[in-house]
Amino acid sequence: MAGLRRPGRALLLVVAVATAVAYCLQCFVPTPDASQEIQGRNSEFQLGVVASAALPALTMLAEDAEAKYGDQRRWSAVLVPLTTLVFPIVVFGTFTLYAFTEDVFWKLIPSKRGVEQENAWRENPLFANSRDPLKGFINVDDYEKGLEEAW
């Protein structure tokens, strides 16, 4: 009776090892000579190669899952005053300035004061062409010639 063994376990082990070897062979990068042959006849997307490259990177990103009571207290000590005191003061103060002052954001929104300041800066010879994008180039002609050649 001991001599009669069923071949099912051994056959299952052989099939599992053969399947694992077949999948592992698809994940390795071939030599450059073999790579040219493979790319010539088979150039579709290979999911096994992508998975073998992405899995190590994904495991490095994972952290241990643990709940710490100290972290919650630390964040609440920062976020509660920030959201109840600082943000409302900044938002309401900005709205008040915008609503009750004619030229509060004169650098961002065109207004009379902004135009006056811009004209005053244009009268100064050091800032007369400060908005020129080519200001500061040593040889503007050479730059434009290079652009024409590249185009």
Coordinates of N, CA, C and O in Angstrom, one line a residue:
M1 N 0.8 -1.2 0.0 CA 0.0 0.0 0.0 C 0.9 1.2 0.0 O 0.5 2.3 -0.6
A2 N 2.0 1.2 0.7 CA 2.9 2.3 0.7 C 3.5 2.6 -0.6 O 3.9 3.7 -0.9
G3 N 3.6 1.6 -1.5 CA 4.2 1.7 -2.8 C 3.3 2.4 -3.8 O 3.8 2.9 -4.8
L4 N 2.0 2.4 -3.5 CA 1.1 3.0 -4.4 C 0.9 4.5 -4.0 O 0.2 4.8 -3.1
R5 N 1.5 5.4 -4.8 CA 1.3 6.8 -4.6 C 0.6 7.5 -5.8 O 0.9 7.1 -6.9
R6 N -0.1 8.5 -5.5 CA -0.8 9.1 -6.6 C 0.1 10.2 -7.1 O 0.7 11.0 -6.4
P7 N 0.2 10.3 -8.5 CA 1.1 11.3 -9.1 C 0.5 12.7 -9.1 O 1.1 13.6 -9.7
G8 N -0.6 13.0 -8.5 CA -1.2 14.3 -8.6 C -0.4 15.4 -8.0 O -0.3 16.5 -8.5
R9 N 0.2 15.2 -6.8 CA 0.9 16.2 -6.1 C 2.2 16.6 -6.9 O 2.5 17.8 -7.1
A10 N 2.9 15.6 -7.4 CA 4.1 15.8 -8.2 C 3.8 16.6 -9.5 O 4.5 17.5 -9.9
L11 N 2.7 16.1 -10.1 CA 2.3 16.8 -11.4 C 1.9 18.2 -11.1 O 2.2 19.1 -11.9
L12 N 1.2 18.5 -10.0 CA 0.8 19.9 -9.7 C 2.0 20.7 -9.4 O 2.1 21.9 -9.9
L13 N 3.0 20.2 -8.8 CA 4.2 20.9 -8.5 C 5.0 21.2 -9.8 O 5.5 22.3 -10.0
V14 N 5.1 20.2 -10.7 CA 5.8 20.4 -12.0 C 5.1 21.5 -12.8 O 5.7 22.4 -13.4
V15 N 3.7 21.5 -12.8 CA 3.0 22.5 -13.6 C 3.2 23.9 -13.0 O 3.4 24.9 -13.7
A16 N 3.2 24.0 -11.6 CA 3.4 25.3 -11.0 C 4.8 25.8 -11.2 O 4.9 27.0 -11.5
V17 N 5.8 25.0 -11.2 CA 7.1 25.5 -11.4 C 7.3 25.9 -12.9 O 7.9 26.9 -13.2
A18 N 6.7 25.1 -13.8 CA 6.8 25.5 -15.2 C 6.1 26.8 -15.5 O 6.6 27.6 -16.3
T19 N 5.0 27.0 -14.9 CA 4.3 28.3 -15.1 C 5.1 29.5 -14.5 O 5.2 30.5 -15.1
A20 N 5.6 29.3 -13.3 CA 6.5 30.3 -12.7 C 7.7 30.7 -13.6 O 8.0 31.8 -13.8
V21 N 8.3 29.6 -14.1 CA 9.5 29.9 -15.0 C 9.1 30.6 -16.3 O 9.8 31.5 -16.7
A22 N 7.9 30.2 -16.8 CA 7.5 30.9 -18.1 C 7.2 32.3 -17.8 O 7.5 33.2 -18.7
Y23 N 6.6 32.7 -16.7 CA 6.3 34.1 -16.4 C 7.6 34.8 -16.1 O 7.7 36.0 -16.4
C24 N 8.5 34.2 -15.4 CA 9.8 34.9 -15.0 C 10.6 35.2 -16.3 O 11.3 36.2 -16.4
L25 N 10.6 34.3 -17.3 CA 11.3 34.5 -18.5 C 10.9 35.7 -19.3 O 11.6 36.3 -20.0
Q26 N 9.6 36.0 -19.2 CA 9.1 37.2 -19.9 C 9.5 38.5 -19.2 O 9.4 39.6 -19.9
C27 N 9.9 38.5 -18.0 CA 10.2 39.7 -17.2 C 11.6 40.2 -17.4 O 11.9 41.3 -17.0
F28 N 12.5 39.4 -17.8 CA 13.9 39.7 -17.9 C 14.2 40.4 -19.3 O 13.6 40.2 -20.3
V29 N 15.1 41.4 -19.2 CA 15.5 42.1 -20.4 C 16.5 41.3 -21.2 O 17.5 40.9 -20.7
P30 N 16.3 41.2 -22.5 CA 17.2 40.4 -23.3 C 18.5 41.2 -23.7 O 18.6 42.4 -23.5
T31 N 19.5 40.5 -24.3 CA 20.7 41.2 -24.7 C 20.4 42.1 -25.9 O 19.3 41.9 -26.5
P32 N 21.3 43.0 -26.2 CA 20.9 44.0 -27.3 C 20.7 43.3 -28.7 O 19.9 43.7 -29.4
D33 N 21.5 42.2 -29.0 CA 21.3 41.5 -30.2 C 19.9 40.8 -30.3 O 19.1 40.9 -31.3
A34 N 19.5 40.2 -29.2 CA 18.2 39.5 -29.1 C 17.1 40.5 -29.1 O 16.0 40.3 -29.5
S35 N 17.4 41.7 -28.5 CA 16.4 42.7 -28.3 C 16.0 43.2 -29.7 O 14.8 43.5 -29.9
Q36 N 16.9 43.4 -30.6 CA 16.5 43.8 -32.0 C 15.6 42.8 -32.7 O 14.7 43.2 -33.4
E37 N 15.9 41.5 -32.5 CA 15.0 40.5 -33.1 C 13.7 40.5 -32.5 O 12.7 40.4 -33.2
I38 N 13.6 40.6 -31.2 CA 12.3 40.6 -30.5 C 11.5 41.8 -30.8 O 10.3 41.8 -31.1
Q39 N 12.1 43.0 -30.9 CA 11.4 44.2 -31.2 C 10.9 44.2 -32.7 O 9.8 44.7 -33.0
G40 N 11.6 43.5 -33.5 CA 11.2 43.5 -34.9 C 10.0 42.6 -35.1 O 9.1 42.9 -35.9
R41 N 9.8 41.5 -34.4 CA 8.7 40.7 -34.6 C 7.6 40.8 -33.6 O 6.5 40.4 -33.8
N42 N 7.9 41.5 -32.4 CA 6.9 41.6 -31.4 C 7.1 42.9 -30.6 O 7.9 43.0 -29.7
S43 N 6.3 43.9 -31.0 CA 6.6 45.3 -30.4 C 5.3 45.8 -29.7 O 5.2 47.0 -29.5
E44 N 4.4 44.9 -29.2 CA 3.3 45.4 -28.5 C 3.6 45.6 -27.0 O 4.7 45.2 -26.5
F45 N 2.7 46.2 -26.3 CA 2.9 46.5 -24.9 C 2.9 45.2 -24.1 O 2.0 44.4 -24.2
Q46 N 3.9 45.1 -23.2 CA 4.1 43.9 -22.4 C 3.8 44.2 -20.9 O 4.6 45.0 -20.3
L47 N 2.7 43.7 -20.4 CA 2.3 44.0 -19.1 C 3.2 43.5 -18.0 O 3.4 44.1 -17.0
G48 N 3.8 42.3 -18.3 CA 4.7 41.7 -17.3 C 5.9 42.5 -17.1 O 6.4 42.7 -15.9
V49 N 6.5 43.2 -18.1 CA 7.6 44.0 -17.9 C 7.3 45.3 -17.1 O 8.1 45.7 -16.3
V50 N 6.2 45.8 -17.4 CA 5.7 47.0 -16.7 C 5.5 46.7 -15.2 O 5.9 47.4 -14.3
A51 N 4.9 45.6 -14.9 CA 4.6 45.2 -13.5 C 5.9 44.9 -12.8 O 6.1 45.3 -11.6
S52 N 6.9 44.3 -13.5 CA 8.1 44.0 -12.8 C 8.9 45.2 -12.5 O 9.7 45.3 -11.6
A53 N 8.7 46.3 -13.3 CA 9.4 47.5 -13.1 C 8.7 48.4 -12.0 O 9.3 49.1 -11.2
A54 N 7.4 48.3 -11.9 CA 6.6 49.2 -11.1 C 6.5 48.7 -9.6 O 6.4 49.4 -8.7
L55 N 6.5 47.4 -9.4 CA 6.3 46.8 -8.1 C 7.4 47.2 -7.1 O 7.0 47.6 -6.0
P56 N 8.7 47.2 -7.4 CA 9.6 47.7 -6.4 C 9.4 49.1 -6.0 O 9.6 49.5 -4.8
A57 N 9.1 50.0 -6.9 CA 8.9 51.4 -6.6 C 7.6 51.6 -5.7 O 7.6 52.4 -4.8
L58 N 6.6 50.8 -6.0 CA 5.4 50.9 -5.2 C 5.6 50.4 -3.8 O 5.0 51.0 -2.8
T59 N 6.4 49.4 -3.6 CA 6.7 48.9 -2.2 C 7.5 49.9 -1.4 O 7.4 49.9 -0.2
M60 N 8.3 50.7 -2.1 CA 9.1 51.7 -1.3 C 8.3 52.8 -0.8 O 8.6 53.4 0.2
L61 N 7.2 53.1 -1.5 CA 6.3 54.2 -1.1 C 5.4 53.9 0.1 O 5.0 54.7 0.8
A62 N 5.2 52.6 0.3 CA 4.3 52.2 1.4 C 4.9 52.4 2.8 O 6.1 52.1 2.9
E63 N 4.1 52.8 3.7 CA 4.6 52.9 5.1 C 3.8 51.9 6.0 O 2.8 51.4 5.6
D64 N 4.3 51.7 7.2 CA 3.6 50.9 8.1 C 2.3 51.6 8.5 O 2.3 52.8 8.8
A65 N 1.2 50.8 8.6 CA 0.0 51.4 9.0 C -0.1 51.4 10.5 O -0.1 50.3 11.1
E66 N -0.2 52.5 11.1 CA -0.3 52.6 12.6 C -1.0 54.0 12.9 O -0.8 55.0 12.2
A67 N -1.8 53.9 13.9 CA -2.5 55.1 14.4 C -1.8 55.7 15.6 O -1.5 55.0 16.6
K68 N -1.4 56.9 15.5 CA -0.7 57.6 16.6 C -1.5 58.7 17.1 O -2.0 59.5 16.4
Y69 N -1.7 58.7 18.4 CA -2.5 59.7 19.0 C -1.8 61.1 19.0 O -2.4 62.1 18.9
G70 N -0.5 61.0 19.1 CA 0.3 62.3 19.2 C 0.3 63.0 17.9 O 0.3 64.3 17.9
D71 N 0.2 62.3 16.7 CA 0.1 63.0 15.5 C -1.2 63.9 15.3 O -1.2 65.0 14.8
Q72 N -2.3 63.3 15.8 CA -3.5 64.0 15.7 C -3.5 65.3 16.6 O -4.0 66.3 16.1
R73 N -2.9 65.2 17.7 CA -2.9 66.4 18.6 C -1.9 67.4 18.0 O -2.2 68.6 18.1
R74 N -0.8 67.0 17.4 CA 0.1 67.9 16.8 C -0.5 68.7 15.7 O -0.4 69.9 15.6
W75 N -1.2 68.0 14.8 CA -1.9 68.7 13.7 C -3.0 69.6 14.1 O -3.2 70.6 13.6
S76 N -3.8 69.1 15.1 CA -4.9 70.0 15.5 C -4.4 71.2 16.2 O -5.0 72.3 16.1
A77 N -3.2 71.2 16.8 CA -2.6 72.3 17.5 C -2.2 73.4 16.4 O -2.2 74.6 16.7
V78 N -2.0 73.0 15.2 CA -1.6 73.9 14.1 C -2.8 74.3 13.3 O -3.0 75.5 13.0
L79 N -3.6 73.3 12.9 CA -4.7 73.6 12.0 C -5.9 74.4 12.6 O -6.5 75.1 12.0
V80 N -6.2 74.1 13.9 CA -7.4 74.8 14.5 C -7.1 76.3 14.6 O -8.0 77.1 14.1
P81 N -6.0 76.8 15.1 CA -5.8 78.2 15.1 C -5.7 78.8 13.7 O -6.2 79.9 13.4
L82 N -5.1 78.0 12.8 CA -4.9 78.5 11.4 C -6.2 78.7 10.7 O -6.5 79.7 10.1
T83 N -7.1 77.7 10.8 CA -8.4 77.8 10.1 C -9.4 78.7 10.8 O -10.4 79.2 10.2
T84 N -9.3 78.9 12.1 CA -10.3 79.7 12.8 C -9.9 81.1 13.0 O -10.7 82.0 13.3
L85 N -8.5 81.4 13.0 CA -8.1 82.8 13.2 C -7.4 83.4 12.0 O -7.8 84.5 11.6
V86 N -6.4 82.7 11.5 CA -5.6 83.3 10.4 C -6.3 83.4 9.1 O -6.4 84.5 8.5
F87 N -6.9 82.3 8.6 CA -7.6 82.4 7.3 C -8.7 83.4 7.3 O -8.8 84.2 6.3
P88 N -9.6 83.4 8.3 CA -10.7 84.4 8.2 C -10.2 85.8 8.3 O -10.8 86.7 7.6
I89 N -9.2 86.1 9.1 CA -8.7 87.5 9.1 C -8.1 87.9 7.8 O -8.4 89.0 7.3
V90 N -7.4 87.0 7.1 CA -6.8 87.4 5.8 C -7.9 87.5 4.8 O -7.9 88.5 4.0
V91 N -8.8 86.6 4.7 CA -9.9 86.7 3.7 C -10.8 87.9 3.9 O -11.1 88.7 3.0
F92 N -11.3 88.1 5.2 CA -12.2 89.2 5.4 C -11.5 90.6 5.3 O -12.0 91.5 4.8
G93 N -10.2 90.6 5.7 CA -9.4 91.9 5.5 C -9.2 92.2 4.1 O -9.4 93.4 3.6
T94 N -8.9 91.2 3.2 CA -8.7 91.4 1.8 C -10.0 91.9 1.2 O -10.1 92.8 0.4
F95 N -11.2 91.2 1.6 CA -12.4 91.7 1.0 C -12.8 93.1 1.4 O -13.3 93.9 0.6
T96 N -12.5 93.4 2.7 CA -12.8 94.8 3.1 C -12.0 95.8 2.4 O -12.5 96.9 1.9
L97 N -10.7 95.6 2.2 CA -9.9 96.5 1.4 C -10.4 96.6 -0.1 O -10.5 97.7 -0.6
Y98 N -10.8 95.5 -0.6 CA -11.3 95.5 -2.0 C -12.7 96.2 -2.1 O -12.9 97.0 -3.1
A99 N -13.5 96.0 -1.1 CA -14.9 96.6 -1.2 C -14.9 98.1 -1.0 O -15.6 98.9 -1.6
F100 N -14.0 98.6 -0.1 CA -14.1 100.0 0.3 C -13.0 100.9 -0.2 O -13.0 102.1 0.2
T101 N -12.0 100.4 -1.0 CA -11.0 101.2 -1.5 C -11.0 101.1 -3.0 O -11.1 100.0 -3.6
E102 N -10.9 102.3 -3.7 CA -11.0 102.3 -5.1 C -9.8 101.6 -5.8 O -10.0 100.9 -6.8
D103 N -8.6 101.9 -5.3 CA -7.4 101.3 -6.0 C -6.6 100.5 -5.1 O -5.4 100.8 -4.9
V104 N -7.2 99.5 -4.5 CA -6.5 98.7 -3.5 C -5.4 97.8 -4.1 O -4.3 97.7 -3.7
F105 N -5.8 97.2 -5.2 CA -4.8 96.3 -5.9 C -4.4 96.9 -7.2 O -4.6 96.3 -8.3
W106 N -3.8 98.1 -7.2 CA -3.6 98.8 -8.4 C -2.5 98.2 -9.2 O -2.3 98.5 -10.4
K107 N -1.7 97.3 -8.7 CA -0.7 96.7 -9.5 C -1.2 95.5 -10.2 O -0.7 95.1 -11.3
L108 N -2.3 94.9 -9.7 CA -2.9 93.7 -10.4 C -4.1 94.1 -11.3 O -4.2 93.5 -12.4
I109 N -4.9 95.1 -10.9 CA -6.0 95.5 -11.6 C -5.7 96.9 -12.2 O -5.4 97.8 -11.5
P110 N -5.9 97.1 -13.5 CA -5.6 98.4 -14.1 C -6.5 99.5 -13.5 O -7.8 99.3 -13.4
S111 N -5.9 100.6 -13.0 CA -6.7 101.7 -12.4 C -5.9 103.0 -12.7 O -4.9 103.0 -13.3
K112 N -6.5 104.1 -12.3 CA -5.9 105.4 -12.5 C -4.5 105.5 -11.8 O -3.5 105.9 -12.4
R113 N -4.5 105.0 -10.6 CA -3.2 105.1 -9.9 C -2.1 104.2 -10.5 O -1.0 104.6 -10.6
G114 N -2.5 103.0 -11.0 CA -1.6 102.1 -11.7 C -1.0 102.7 -13.0 O 0.2 102.6 -13.2
V115 N -1.9 103.4 -13.7 CA -1.4 104.0 -15.0 C -0.5 105.2 -14.6 O 0.5 105.4 -15.3
E116 N -0.8 106.0 -13.6 CA 0.1 107.1 -13.2 C 1.4 106.6 -12.8 O 2.5 107.1 -13.1
Q117 N 1.5 105.5 -12.0 CA 2.7 105.0 -11.5 C 3.6 104.4 -12.7 O 4.8 104.6 -12.8
E118 N 2.9 103.8 -13.7 CA 3.6 103.2 -14.8 C 4.2 104.3 -15.7 O 5.3 104.3 -16.1
N119 N 3.4 105.4 -15.9 CA 4.0 106.6 -16.6 C 5.1 107.2 -15.9 O 6.1 107.7 -16.5
A120 N 5.1 107.3 -14.6 CA 6.2 107.9 -13.8 C 7.4 107.1 -14.0 O 8.5 107.6 -14.1
W121 N 7.3 105.8 -14.0 CA 8.5 104.9 -14.2 C 9.0 105.0 -15.6 O 10.2 104.9 -15.8
R122 N 8.1 105.2 -16.6 CA 8.6 105.3 -18.0 C 9.4 106.6 -18.2 O 10.2 106.7 -19.1
E123 N 9.1 107.7 -17.4 CA 9.8 108.9 -17.5 C 11.3 108.8 -17.1 O 12.2 109.5 -17.5
N124 N 11.6 107.9 -16.2 CA 12.9 107.7 -15.7 C 13.7 107.0 -16.8 O 13.3 105.9 -17.3
P125 N 14.9 107.5 -17.1 CA 15.6 106.9 -18.3 C 16.2 105.5 -17.9 O 16.3 104.7 -18.9
L126 N 16.4 105.2 -16.7 CA 16.8 103.8 -16.4 C 15.8 102.7 -16.5 O 16.1 101.6 -16.8
F127 N 14.5 103.1 -16.4 CA 13.4 102.2 -16.5 C 12.5 102.4 -17.7 O 11.4 102.0 -17.8
A128 N 13.0 103.2 -18.7 CA 12.2 103.6 -19.9 C 11.7 102.3 -20.7 O 10.6 102.3 -21.1
N129 N 12.6 101.4 -20.9 CA 12.2 100.2 -21.6 C 12.3 98.9 -20.8 O 12.7 97.9 -21.3
S130 N 11.8 99.0 -19.5 CA 11.9 97.8 -18.7 C 11.0 96.7 -19.0 O 11.2 95.6 -18.6
R131 N 10.0 97.0 -19.8 CA 9.1 95.9 -20.3 C 9.5 95.2 -21.6 O 8.8 94.3 -22.0
D132 N 10.6 95.7 -22.1 CA 11.1 95.1 -23.4 C 11.7 93.7 -23.1 O 12.6 93.6 -22.3
P133 N 11.2 92.7 -23.7 CA 11.7 91.3 -23.4 C 13.1 91.1 -23.9 O 13.8 90.2 -23.4
L134 N 13.6 91.9 -24.9 CA 15.0 91.8 -25.4 C 16.0 92.6 -24.6 O 17.1 92.7 -25.0
K135 N 15.5 93.4 -23.6 CA 16.4 94.2 -22.8 C 17.4 93.4 -22.1 O 17.0 92.4 -21.4
G136 N 18.7 93.7 -22.2 CA 19.7 92.9 -21.5 C 20.5 92.1 -22.4 O 21.6 91.6 -22.0
F137 N 20.1 91.8 -23.6 CA 20.9 91.1 -24.6 C 22.0 91.9 -25.0 O 21.9 93.1 -25.3
I138 N 23.2 91.3 -25.2 CA 24.4 92.0 -25.6 C 24.3 92.3 -27.1 O 24.5 93.3 -27.6
N139 N 23.8 91.2 -27.9 CA 23.7 91.3 -29.3 C 22.4 90.8 -29.8 O 22.2 89.6 -30.0
V140 N 21.4 91.7 -29.9 CA 20.1 91.4 -30.3 C 20.0 90.8 -31.7 O 19.2 89.9 -32.0
D141 N 20.8 91.4 -32.6 CA 20.8 91.0 -34.0 C 21.2 89.5 -34.1 O 20.7 88.7 -34.9
D142 N 22.2 89.1 -33.3 CA 22.7 87.7 -33.3 C 21.6 86.8 -32.8 O 21.4 85.7 -33.3
Y143 N 20.9 87.2 -31.8 CA 19.8 86.4 -31.2 C 18.7 86.2 -32.3 O 18.2 85.1 -32.5
E144 N 18.3 87.3 -33.0 CA 17.2 87.2 -34.0 C 17.7 86.4 -35.2 O 16.9 85.6 -35.7
K145 N 19.0 86.5 -35.6 CA 19.5 85.6 -36.6 C 19.5 84.2 -36.2 O 19.1 83.3 -37.1
G146 N 19.8 83.9 -35.0 CA 19.7 82.5 -34.5 C 18.3 81.9 -34.5 O 18.1 80.8 -34.8
L147 N 17.4 82.8 -34.2 CA 16.0 82.3 -34.2 C 15.5 82.0 -35.6 O 14.8 81.1 -35.9
E148 N 15.9 82.9 -36.6 CA 15.6 82.7 -38.0 C 16.2 81.4 -38.5 O 15.6 80.6 -39.3
E149 N 17.5 81.1 -38.2 CA 18.1 79.9 -38.6 C 17.5 78.7 -38.0 O 17.3 77.6 -38.7
A150 N 17.1 78.8 -36.8 CA 16.4 77.6 -36.1 C 15.1 77.4 -36.7 O 14.6 76.2 -36.7
W151 N 14.4 78.4 -37.1 CA 13.0 78.2 -37.6 C 13.1 77.6 -39.0 O 12.4 76.8 -39.4

